[in-house]
Amino acid sequence: MRKLKADRGIQGLIPAIVSSVVFLLILFIVGPQAAFNTLGGIVIFYALIFSFWSYYKSNNAHFLVSALYLITLGIFLILIDVPDKFGGPKPNFTTETKIALMFFYLFGLWLAYLTLRKKLKYRGREIMELAAWDVEEGPESYTERPRPAGETEYSKYDIIDFANYLKKILVCHPFIEQNRIVLVPVKMGDEFELLYKPDYDYLSKTWISFDFDGQVSVHISRKDYLDYKEDLAFDHLCESMGKLFITFADFYMRGDKVRILDRLNSVKLGIFS
């Protein structure tokens, strides 16, 4: 049974909505050719600010496939010769247009495969579900104070390597401090704030910290706590979150990284949740 409320956010649809509105406005004001050219430029711009930037921030190379898909789509939209009026001659497909269309289909199929495999999905909701699986309602009230959640015996550089791996598979984004590393789980839809807000306040979010002396602490934000359907036992929830990440660290250190993904996939959330 799901512990989180249903995800009804539309943040991921905003770029598509903006593109559609701009396309229709130019279509009716200027004409089809200008509308397609503008849409092609917007799509290429999206490749730069979304896909390439996401790759830069996460080091997840799968975002490059998304970028190439958008670029080939944009080039196709710019190259296609559309009639000035509806009902006119069919669009003229030049050799360059056909090549762009071929690569568009190729990268589109590749992107669909990666999407179905959840390679481009931020996994924060799975983290929150896994942490709450064995946690029942309880009398403890929510508090902003971080809670101790266990210990590890790994070195500073082992912990940093582990954090970079979680960043690469879109589980958490790490923030390195002087004496610890802070891991912030990122949900789908919440990545825009992480990617584009210059003064991103990560300490106000849900986070798991690994001190370089071995102490593990957990902070759960009020927003994430209220996203659960019930008032869960807060101490138990923090303890469970800490144990989950200690288990992930153990998997990583002994070379069983695939077990981390197995645990995440066991939640069976949708590809856009």
PDB file of C-alpha atoms in Angstrom:
ATOM      1  CA  MET A   1       0.000   0.000   0.000  1.00  0.00           C
ATOM      2  CA  ARG A   2       1.328   3.434  -0.945  1.00  0.00           C
ATOM      3  CA  LYS A   3       2.212   5.675   2.007  1.00  0.00           C
ATOM      4  CA  LEU A   4       2.494   8.863  -0.073  1.00  0.00           C
ATOM      5  CA  LYS A   5      -0.371  10.880  -1.462  1.00  0.00           C
ATOM      6  CA  ALA A   6      -0.910  10.736  -5.224  1.00  0.00           C
ATOM      7  CA  ASP A   7       1.403  12.895  -7.305  1.00  0.00           C
ATOM      8  CA  ARG A   8      -0.656  15.452  -9.223  1.00  0.00           C
ATOM      9  CA  GLY A   9       2.066  17.957 -10.080  1.00  0.00           C
ATOM     10  CA  ILE A  10       2.191  19.359 -13.627  1.00  0.00           C
ATOM     11  CA  GLN A  11       5.617  21.003 -13.436  1.00  0.00           C
ATOM     12  CA  GLY A  12       7.014  18.701 -16.108  1.00  0.00           C
ATOM     13  CA  LEU A  13       4.290  19.724 -18.571  1.00  0.00           C
ATOM     14  CA  ILE A  14       4.953  23.466 -18.330  1.00  0.00           C
ATOM     15  CA  PRO A  15       7.609  23.577 -21.130  1.00  0.00           C
ATOM     16  CA  ALA A  16       5.274  21.688 -23.494  1.00  0.00           C
ATOM     17  CA  ILE A  17       2.357  23.994 -22.620  1.00  0.00           C
ATOM     18  CA  VAL A  18       4.458  27.125 -23.204  1.00  0.00           C
ATOM     19  CA  SER A  19       5.717  25.753 -26.543  1.00  0.00           C
ATOM     20  CA  SER A  20       2.199  24.940 -27.705  1.00  0.00           C
ATOM     21  CA  VAL A  21       0.879  28.386 -26.807  1.00  0.00           C
ATOM     22  CA  VAL A  22       3.749  30.159 -28.605  1.00  0.00           C
ATOM     23  CA  PHE A  23       3.351  27.891 -31.654  1.00  0.00           C
ATOM     24  CA  LEU A  24      -0.395  28.579 -31.960  1.00  0.00           C
ATOM     25  CA  LEU A  25       0.043  32.325 -31.509  1.00  0.00           C
ATOM     26  CA  ILE A  26       2.651  32.572 -34.273  1.00  0.00           C
ATOM     27  CA  LEU A  27       0.660  30.186 -36.478  1.00  0.00           C
ATOM     28  CA  PHE A  28      -2.387  32.439 -36.495  1.00  0.00           C
ATOM     29  CA  ILE A  29      -0.525  35.775 -36.452  1.00  0.00           C
ATOM     30  CA  VAL A  30       2.336  35.121 -38.908  1.00  0.00           C
ATOM     31  CA  GLY A  31       1.846  31.756 -40.591  1.00  0.00           C
ATOM     32  CA  PRO A  32       2.765  28.045 -40.579  1.00  0.00           C
ATOM     33  CA  GLN A  33       6.390  28.361 -41.711  1.00  0.00           C
ATOM     34  CA  ALA A  34       7.274  30.909 -39.033  1.00  0.00           C
ATOM     35  CA  ALA A  35       5.421  28.847 -36.431  1.00  0.00           C
ATOM     36  CA  PHE A  36       7.372  25.681 -37.255  1.00  0.00           C
ATOM     37  CA  ASN A  37      10.681  27.558 -37.360  1.00  0.00           C
ATOM     38  CA  THR A  38       9.985  29.165 -33.986  1.00  0.00           C
ATOM     39  CA  LEU A  39       8.945  25.856 -32.442  1.00  0.00           C
ATOM     40  CA  GLY A  40      12.140  24.280 -33.762  1.00  0.00           C
ATOM     41  CA  GLY A  41      14.195  27.014 -32.133  1.00  0.00           C
ATOM     42  CA  ILE A  42      12.341  26.575 -28.838  1.00  0.00           C
ATOM     43  CA  VAL A  43      12.949  22.816 -28.871  1.00  0.00           C
ATOM     44  CA  ILE A  44      16.693  23.305 -29.465  1.00  0.00           C
ATOM     45  CA  PHE A  45      16.724  25.881 -26.661  1.00  0.00           C
ATOM     46  CA  TYR A  46      15.066  23.302 -24.383  1.00  0.00           C
ATOM     47  CA  ALA A  47      17.821  20.836 -25.262  1.00  0.00           C
ATOM     48  CA  LEU A  48      20.383  23.323 -23.987  1.00  0.00           C
ATOM     49  CA  ILE A  49      18.678  24.535 -20.814  1.00  0.00           C
ATOM     50  CA  PHE A  50      17.065  21.260 -19.757  1.00  0.00           C
ATOM     51  CA  SER A  51      18.908  18.223 -21.109  1.00  0.00           C
ATOM     52  CA  PHE A  52      22.498  19.500 -21.291  1.00  0.00           C
ATOM     53  CA  TRP A  53      22.150  21.345 -17.989  1.00  0.00           C
ATOM     54  CA  SER A  54      20.690  18.238 -16.324  1.00  0.00           C
ATOM     55  CA  TYR A  55      23.658  16.235 -17.609  1.00  0.00           C
ATOM     56  CA  TYR A  56      26.067  18.845 -16.257  1.00  0.00           C
ATOM     57  CA  LYS A  57      24.430  18.818 -12.824  1.00  0.00           C
ATOM     58  CA  SER A  58      23.988  15.045 -12.487  1.00  0.00           C
ATOM     59  CA  ASN A  59      26.671  13.510 -14.736  1.00  0.00           C
ATOM     60  CA  ASN A  60      23.935  11.167 -15.989  1.00  0.00           C
ATOM     61  CA  ALA A  61      24.899  10.552 -19.630  1.00  0.00           C
ATOM     62  CA  HIS A  62      21.374   9.447 -20.527  1.00  0.00           C
ATOM     63  CA  PHE A  63      20.372  13.115 -20.584  1.00  0.00           C
ATOM     64  CA  LEU A  64      22.578  13.482 -23.677  1.00  0.00           C
ATOM     65  CA  VAL A  65      20.187  11.176 -25.546  1.00  0.00           C
ATOM     66  CA  SER A  66      17.337  13.474 -24.571  1.00  0.00           C
ATOM     67  CA  ALA A  67      19.379  16.440 -25.812  1.00  0.00           C
ATOM     68  CA  LEU A  68      20.101  14.800 -29.170  1.00  0.00           C
ATOM     69  CA  TYR A  69      16.433  13.868 -29.535  1.00  0.00           C
ATOM     70  CA  LEU A  70      15.367  17.482 -28.979  1.00  0.00           C
ATOM     71  CA  ILE A  71      18.074  18.866 -31.268  1.00  0.00           C
ATOM     72  CA  THR A  72      17.137  16.582 -34.177  1.00  0.00           C
ATOM     73  CA  LEU A  73      13.461  17.397 -33.637  1.00  0.00           C
ATOM     74  CA  GLY A  74      14.257  21.109 -33.658  1.00  0.00           C
ATOM     75  CA  ILE A  75      16.354  20.818 -36.822  1.00  0.00           C
ATOM     76  CA  PHE A  76      13.568  18.863 -38.542  1.00  0.00           C
ATOM     77  CA  LEU A  77      10.980  21.509 -37.621  1.00  0.00           C
ATOM     78  CA  ILE A  78      13.233  24.268 -38.967  1.00  0.00           C
ATOM     79  CA  LEU A  79      14.109  22.454 -42.202  1.00  0.00           C
ATOM     80  CA  ILE A  80      10.629  21.275 -43.144  1.00  0.00           C
ATOM     81  CA  ASP A  81       9.036  23.349 -45.896  1.00  0.00           C
ATOM     82  CA  VAL A  82       5.379  23.723 -44.928  1.00  0.00           C
ATOM     83  CA  PRO A  83       2.674  25.309 -47.144  1.00  0.00           C
ATOM     84  CA  ASP A  84       1.667  28.910 -46.472  1.00  0.00           C
ATOM     85  CA  LYS A  85      -1.973  27.940 -46.083  1.00  0.00           C
ATOM     86  CA  PHE A  86      -3.836  24.917 -44.779  1.00  0.00           C
ATOM     87  CA  GLY A  87      -4.911  22.640 -47.590  1.00  0.00           C
ATOM     88  CA  GLY A  88      -1.965  23.644 -49.781  1.00  0.00           C
ATOM     89  CA  PRO A  89       0.661  21.281 -51.236  1.00  0.00           C
ATOM     90  CA  LYS A  90       2.206  18.685 -48.968  1.00  0.00           C
ATOM     91  CA  PRO A  91       5.404  19.639 -47.084  1.00  0.00           C
ATOM     92  CA  ASN A  92       8.590  19.315 -49.105  1.00  0.00           C
ATOM     93  CA  PHE A  93      11.029  16.797 -47.597  1.00  0.00           C
ATOM     94  CA  THR A  94      14.560  17.560 -48.731  1.00  0.00           C
ATOM     95  CA  THR A  95      17.461  15.172 -48.199  1.00  0.00           C
ATOM     96  CA  GLU A  96      18.506  17.127 -45.118  1.00  0.00           C
ATOM     97  CA  THR A  97      14.971  16.958 -43.740  1.00  0.00           C
ATOM     98  CA  LYS A  98      14.821  13.192 -44.271  1.00  0.00           C
ATOM     99  CA  ILE A  99      18.178  12.737 -42.495  1.00  0.00           C
ATOM    100  CA  ALA A 100      16.991  14.849 -39.561  1.00  0.00           C
ATOM    101  CA  LEU A 101      13.757  12.831 -39.419  1.00  0.00           C
ATOM    102  CA  MET A 102      15.685   9.557 -39.435  1.00  0.00           C
ATOM    103  CA  PHE A 103      17.835  10.628 -36.488  1.00  0.00           C
ATOM    104  CA  PHE A 104      14.742  11.967 -34.735  1.00  0.00           C
ATOM    105  CA  TYR A 105      13.141   8.512 -34.905  1.00  0.00           C
ATOM    106  CA  LEU A 106      16.392   6.834 -33.837  1.00  0.00           C
ATOM    107  CA  PHE A 107      16.905   9.011 -30.773  1.00  0.00           C
ATOM    108  CA  GLY A 108      13.165   8.904 -30.041  1.00  0.00           C
ATOM    109  CA  LEU A 109      13.208   5.111 -29.773  1.00  0.00           C
ATOM    110  CA  TRP A 110      16.348   5.230 -27.635  1.00  0.00           C
ATOM    111  CA  LEU A 111      14.780   7.858 -25.377  1.00  0.00           C
ATOM    112  CA  ALA A 112      11.577   5.823 -25.032  1.00  0.00           C
ATOM    113  CA  TYR A 113      13.651   2.805 -23.951  1.00  0.00           C
ATOM    114  CA  LEU A 114      15.532   4.871 -21.353  1.00  0.00           C
ATOM    115  CA  THR A 115      12.282   6.366 -20.090  1.00  0.00           C
ATOM    116  CA  LEU A 116      10.672   2.963 -19.638  1.00  0.00           C
ATOM    117  CA  ARG A 117      13.805   1.782 -17.796  1.00  0.00           C
ATOM    118  CA  LYS A 118      13.501   4.874 -15.520  1.00  0.00           C
ATOM    119  CA  LYS A 119      16.992   6.065 -16.429  1.00  0.00           C
ATOM    120  CA  LEU A 120      15.833   9.696 -16.585  1.00  0.00           C
ATOM    121  CA  LYS A 121      13.548   9.594 -13.558  1.00  0.00           C
ATOM    122  CA  TYR A 122      14.371  11.306 -10.283  1.00  0.00           C
ATOM    123  CA  ARG A 123      13.804   8.683  -7.585  1.00  0.00           C
ATOM    124  CA  GLY A 124      12.919  10.776  -4.540  1.00  0.00           C
ATOM    125  CA  ARG A 125       9.374   9.425  -4.262  1.00  0.00           C
ATOM    126  CA  GLU A 126      10.705   5.867  -4.192  1.00  0.00           C
ATOM    127  CA  ILE A 127      13.060   6.891  -1.376  1.00  0.00           C
ATOM    128  CA  MET A 128      10.203   8.341   0.669  1.00  0.00           C
ATOM    129  CA  GLU A 129       8.078   5.237   0.072  1.00  0.00           C
ATOM    130  CA  LEU A 130      10.877   2.819   0.987  1.00  0.00           C
ATOM    131  CA  ALA A 131      11.661   4.718   4.180  1.00  0.00           C
ATOM    132  CA  ALA A 132       8.000   4.551   5.255  1.00  0.00           C
ATOM    133  CA  TRP A 133       7.193   0.968   4.293  1.00  0.00           C
ATOM    134  CA  ASP A 134       7.438  -0.484   7.817  1.00  0.00           C
ATOM    135  CA  VAL A 135       6.492   2.709   9.656  1.00  0.00           C
ATOM    136  CA  GLU A 136       3.032   2.956  11.203  1.00  0.00           C
ATOM    137  CA  GLU A 137       1.114   5.874  12.671  1.00  0.00           C
ATOM    138  CA  GLY A 138       2.584   7.077  15.940  1.00  0.00           C
ATOM    139  CA  PRO A 139       2.228   9.666  18.666  1.00  0.00           C
ATOM    140  CA  GLU A 140       5.533  11.446  18.068  1.00  0.00           C
ATOM    141  CA  SER A 141       5.037  14.917  16.661  1.00  0.00           C
ATOM    142  CA  TYR A 142       7.002  16.289  13.720  1.00  0.00           C
ATOM    143  CA  THR A 143      10.138  18.280  14.478  1.00  0.00           C
ATOM    144  CA  GLU A 144      12.566  20.184  12.266  1.00  0.00           C
ATOM    145  CA  ARG A 145      15.530  18.928  14.279  1.00  0.00           C
ATOM    146  CA  PRO A 146      17.746  16.335  12.569  1.00  0.00           C
ATOM    147  CA  ARG A 147      17.748  12.899  14.195  1.00  0.00           C
ATOM    148  CA  PRO A 148      20.723  10.530  14.607  1.00  0.00           C
ATOM    149  CA  ALA A 149      20.121   7.435  12.492  1.00  0.00           C
ATOM    150  CA  GLY A 150      23.149   5.161  12.757  1.00  0.00           C
ATOM    151  CA  GLU A 151      26.848   4.852  12.024  1.00  0.00           C
ATOM    152  CA  THR A 152      29.144   3.712   9.228  1.00  0.00           C
ATOM    153  CA  GLU A 153      32.842   2.873   9.084  1.00  0.00           C
ATOM    154  CA  TYR A 154      33.594   4.099   5.584  1.00  0.00           C
ATOM    155  CA  SER A 155      36.248   6.650   4.672  1.00  0.00           C
ATOM    156  CA  LYS A 156      35.536  10.182   3.512  1.00  0.00           C
ATOM    157  CA  TYR A 157      36.386   9.334  -0.074  1.00  0.00           C
ATOM    158  CA  ASP A 158      34.264   6.173  -0.030  1.00  0.00           C
ATOM    159  CA  ILE A 159      31.295   8.260   1.095  1.00  0.00           C
ATOM    160  CA  ILE A 160      31.947  10.867  -1.610  1.00  0.00           C
ATOM    161  CA  ASP A 161      32.122   8.148  -4.287  1.00  0.00           C
ATOM    162  CA  PHE A 162      28.873   6.687  -2.988  1.00  0.00           C
ATOM    163  CA  ALA A 163      27.202  10.116  -3.047  1.00  0.00           C
ATOM    164  CA  ASN A 164      28.347  10.760  -6.620  1.00  0.00           C
ATOM    165  CA  TYR A 165      26.867   7.432  -7.688  1.00  0.00           C
ATOM    166  CA  LEU A 166      23.504   8.332  -6.124  1.00  0.00           C
ATOM    167  CA  LYS A 167      23.654  11.648  -7.972  1.00  0.00           C
ATOM    168  CA  LYS A 168      24.351   9.890 -11.260  1.00  0.00           C
ATOM    169  CA  ILE A 169      21.337   7.562 -10.943  1.00  0.00           C
ATOM    170  CA  LEU A 170      19.121  10.493  -9.863  1.00  0.00           C
ATOM    171  CA  VAL A 171      18.445   9.280  -6.331  1.00  0.00           C
ATOM    172  CA  CYS A 172      19.960  12.224  -4.427  1.00  0.00           C
ATOM    173  CA  HIS A 173      21.931  15.356  -5.060  1.00  0.00           C
ATOM    174  CA  PRO A 174      24.990  15.650  -2.774  1.00  0.00           C
ATOM    175  CA  PHE A 175      26.261  18.772  -1.070  1.00  0.00           C
ATOM    176  CA  ILE A 176      29.769  18.526   0.382  1.00  0.00           C
ATOM    177  CA  GLU A 177      30.448  20.403   3.608  1.00  0.00           C
ATOM    178  CA  GLN A 178      33.630  20.598   5.659  1.00  0.00           C
ATOM    179  CA  ASN A 179      32.906  17.596   7.887  1.00  0.00           C
ATOM    180  CA  ARG A 180      30.124  15.751   6.104  1.00  0.00           C
ATOM    181  CA  ILE A 181      28.223  15.159   2.898  1.00  0.00           C
ATOM    182  CA  VAL A 182      24.498  15.913   2.721  1.00  0.00           C
ATOM    183  CA  LEU A 183      22.296  13.852   0.389  1.00  0.00           C
ATOM    184  CA  VAL A 184      19.008  15.428  -0.748  1.00  0.00           C
ATOM    185  CA  PRO A 185      16.486  13.030  -2.362  1.00  0.00           C
ATOM    186  CA  VAL A 186      14.887  14.682  -5.404  1.00  0.00           C
ATOM    187  CA  LYS A 187      11.337  13.910  -6.510  1.00  0.00           C
ATOM    188  CA  MET A 188      10.090  14.262 -10.065  1.00  0.00           C
ATOM    189  CA  GLY A 189       8.914  17.837 -10.457  1.00  0.00           C
ATOM    190  CA  ASP A 190      11.178  19.117  -7.686  1.00  0.00           C
ATOM    191  CA  GLU A 191      14.286  18.946  -9.855  1.00  0.00           C
ATOM    192  CA  PHE A 192      13.574  22.338 -11.439  1.00  0.00           C
ATOM    193  CA  GLU A 193      14.229  24.153  -8.169  1.00  0.00           C
ATOM    194  CA  LEU A 194      17.442  22.185  -7.676  1.00  0.00           C
ATOM    195  CA  LEU A 195      18.628  22.827 -11.228  1.00  0.00           C
ATOM    196  CA  TYR A 196      17.783  26.488 -11.629  1.00  0.00           C
ATOM    197  CA  LYS A 197      17.447  28.192  -8.241  1.00  0.00           C
ATOM    198  CA  PRO A 198      20.777  29.916  -7.455  1.00  0.00           C
ATOM    199  CA  ASP A 199      20.210  30.053  -3.682  1.00  0.00           C
ATOM    200  CA  TYR A 200      18.835  26.517  -3.340  1.00  0.00           C
ATOM    201  CA  ASP A 201      18.326  25.961   0.392  1.00  0.00           C
ATOM    202  CA  TYR A 202      19.153  22.270   0.653  1.00  0.00           C
ATOM    203  CA  LEU A 203      19.143  22.244   4.455  1.00  0.00           C
ATOM    204  CA  SER A 204      15.419  23.042   4.458  1.00  0.00           C
ATOM    205  CA  LYS A 205      14.736  19.914   2.386  1.00  0.00           C
ATOM    206  CA  THR A 206      14.697  16.279   3.382  1.00  0.00           C
ATOM    207  CA  TRP A 207      18.290  15.138   3.690  1.00  0.00           C
ATOM    208  CA  ILE A 208      20.541  12.373   4.953  1.00  0.00           C
ATOM    209  CA  SER A 209      24.024  13.334   6.125  1.00  0.00           C
ATOM    210  CA  PHE A 210      27.091  11.121   6.387  1.00  0.00           C
ATOM    211  CA  ASP A 211      29.660  12.681   8.698  1.00  0.00           C
ATOM    212  CA  PHE A 212      33.226  11.841   7.776  1.00  0.00           C
ATOM    213  CA  ASP A 213      33.649  10.409  11.284  1.00  0.00           C
ATOM    214  CA  GLY A 214      30.881   7.853  10.600  1.00  0.00           C
ATOM    215  CA  GLN A 215      27.733   9.419  12.096  1.00  0.00           C
ATOM    216  CA  VAL A 216      24.542   9.356  10.012  1.00  0.00           C
ATOM    217  CA  SER A 217      21.748  11.889  10.579  1.00  0.00           C
ATOM    218  CA  VAL A 218      18.351  12.446   8.964  1.00  0.00           C
ATOM    219  CA  HIS A 219      16.205  15.528   8.491  1.00  0.00           C
ATOM    220  CA  ILE A 220      12.733  15.242   6.960  1.00  0.00           C
ATOM    221  CA  SER A 221      11.127  18.447   5.755  1.00  0.00           C
ATOM    222  CA  ARG A 222       7.628  19.386   6.865  1.00  0.00           C
ATOM    223  CA  LYS A 223       6.505  19.437   3.219  1.00  0.00           C
ATOM    224  CA  ASP A 224       7.664  15.846   2.664  1.00  0.00           C
ATOM    225  CA  TYR A 225       6.241  14.664   5.988  1.00  0.00           C
ATOM    226  CA  LEU A 226       2.828  16.122   5.144  1.00  0.00           C
ATOM    227  CA  ASP A 227       3.006  14.358   1.785  1.00  0.00           C
ATOM    228  CA  TYR A 228       2.358  11.088   3.620  1.00  0.00           C
ATOM    229  CA  LYS A 229      -1.272  10.058   3.911  1.00  0.00           C
ATOM    230  CA  GLU A 230      -0.977   9.472   7.663  1.00  0.00           C
ATOM    231  CA  ASP A 231       0.934  10.958  10.597  1.00  0.00           C
ATOM    232  CA  LEU A 232       3.713   8.395  10.736  1.00  0.00           C
ATOM    233  CA  ALA A 233       5.813   7.730  13.834  1.00  0.00           C
ATOM    234  CA  PHE A 234       8.448  10.383  13.237  1.00  0.00           C
ATOM    235  CA  ASP A 235      11.396   8.868  15.117  1.00  0.00           C
ATOM    236  CA  HIS A 236      10.811   5.521  13.442  1.00  0.00           C
ATOM    237  CA  LEU A 237      10.568   7.215  10.030  1.00  0.00           C
ATOM    238  CA  CYS A 238      13.914   8.997  10.503  1.00  0.00           C
ATOM    239  CA  GLU A 239      15.543   5.812  11.757  1.00  0.00           C
ATOM    240  CA  SER A 240      14.164   3.894   8.768  1.00  0.00           C
ATOM    241  CA  MET A 241      15.459   6.521   6.345  1.00  0.00           C
ATOM    242  CA  GLY A 242      18.927   6.346   7.890  1.00  0.00           C
ATOM    243  CA  LYS A 243      19.007   2.545   7.770  1.00  0.00           C
ATOM    244  CA  LEU A 244      17.898   2.627   4.129  1.00  0.00           C
ATOM    245  CA  PHE A 245      20.872   4.776   3.129  1.00  0.00           C
ATOM    246  CA  ILE A 246      23.294   2.813   5.268  1.00  0.00           C
ATOM    247  CA  THR A 247      22.063  -0.297   3.423  1.00  0.00           C
ATOM    248  CA  PHE A 248      22.563   1.477   0.109  1.00  0.00           C
ATOM    249  CA  ALA A 249      26.095   2.415   1.189  1.00  0.00           C
ATOM    250  CA  ASP A 250      26.807  -1.214   2.119  1.00  0.00           C
ATOM    251  CA  PHE A 251      25.545  -2.358  -1.294  1.00  0.00           C
ATOM    252  CA  TYR A 252      27.760   0.172  -3.046  1.00  0.00           C
ATOM    253  CA  MET A 253      30.913  -0.566  -1.041  1.00  0.00           C
ATOM    254  CA  ARG A 254      30.772  -4.292  -1.684  1.00  0.00           C
ATOM    255  CA  GLY A 255      30.104  -3.851  -5.418  1.00  0.00           C
ATOM    256  CA  ASP A 256      26.388  -4.676  -5.415  1.00  0.00           C
ATOM    257  CA  LYS A 257      25.206  -1.357  -6.874  1.00  0.00           C
ATOM    258  CA  VAL A 258      22.456  -3.103  -8.817  1.00  0.00           C
ATOM    259  CA  ARG A 259      20.766  -3.917  -5.482  1.00  0.00           C
ATOM    260  CA  ILE A 260      20.140  -0.215  -4.945  1.00  0.00           C
ATOM    261  CA  LEU A 261      18.189  -0.027  -8.185  1.00  0.00           C
ATOM    262  CA  ASP A 262      16.416  -3.289  -7.357  1.00  0.00           C
ATOM    263  CA  ARG A 263      15.157  -1.776  -4.101  1.00  0.00           C
ATOM    264  CA  LEU A 264      14.007   1.395  -5.857  1.00  0.00           C
ATOM    265  CA  ASN A 265      12.267  -0.513  -8.634  1.00  0.00           C
ATOM    266  CA  SER A 266      10.469  -2.715  -6.106  1.00  0.00           C
ATOM    267  CA  VAL A 267       8.250   0.269  -5.235  1.00  0.00           C
ATOM    268  CA  LYS A 268       6.802   0.102  -8.789  1.00  0.00           C
ATOM    269  CA  LEU A 269       5.923   3.766  -9.167  1.00  0.00           C
ATOM    270  CA  GLY A 270       5.054   5.156 -12.585  1.00  0.00           C
ATOM    271  CA  ILE A 271       7.761   6.505 -14.853  1.00  0.00           C
ATOM    272  CA  PHE A 272       6.615  10.102 -14.350  1.00  0.00           C
ATOM    273  CA  SER A 273       5.910   9.975 -10.572  1.00  0.00           C
TER     274      SER A 273
END
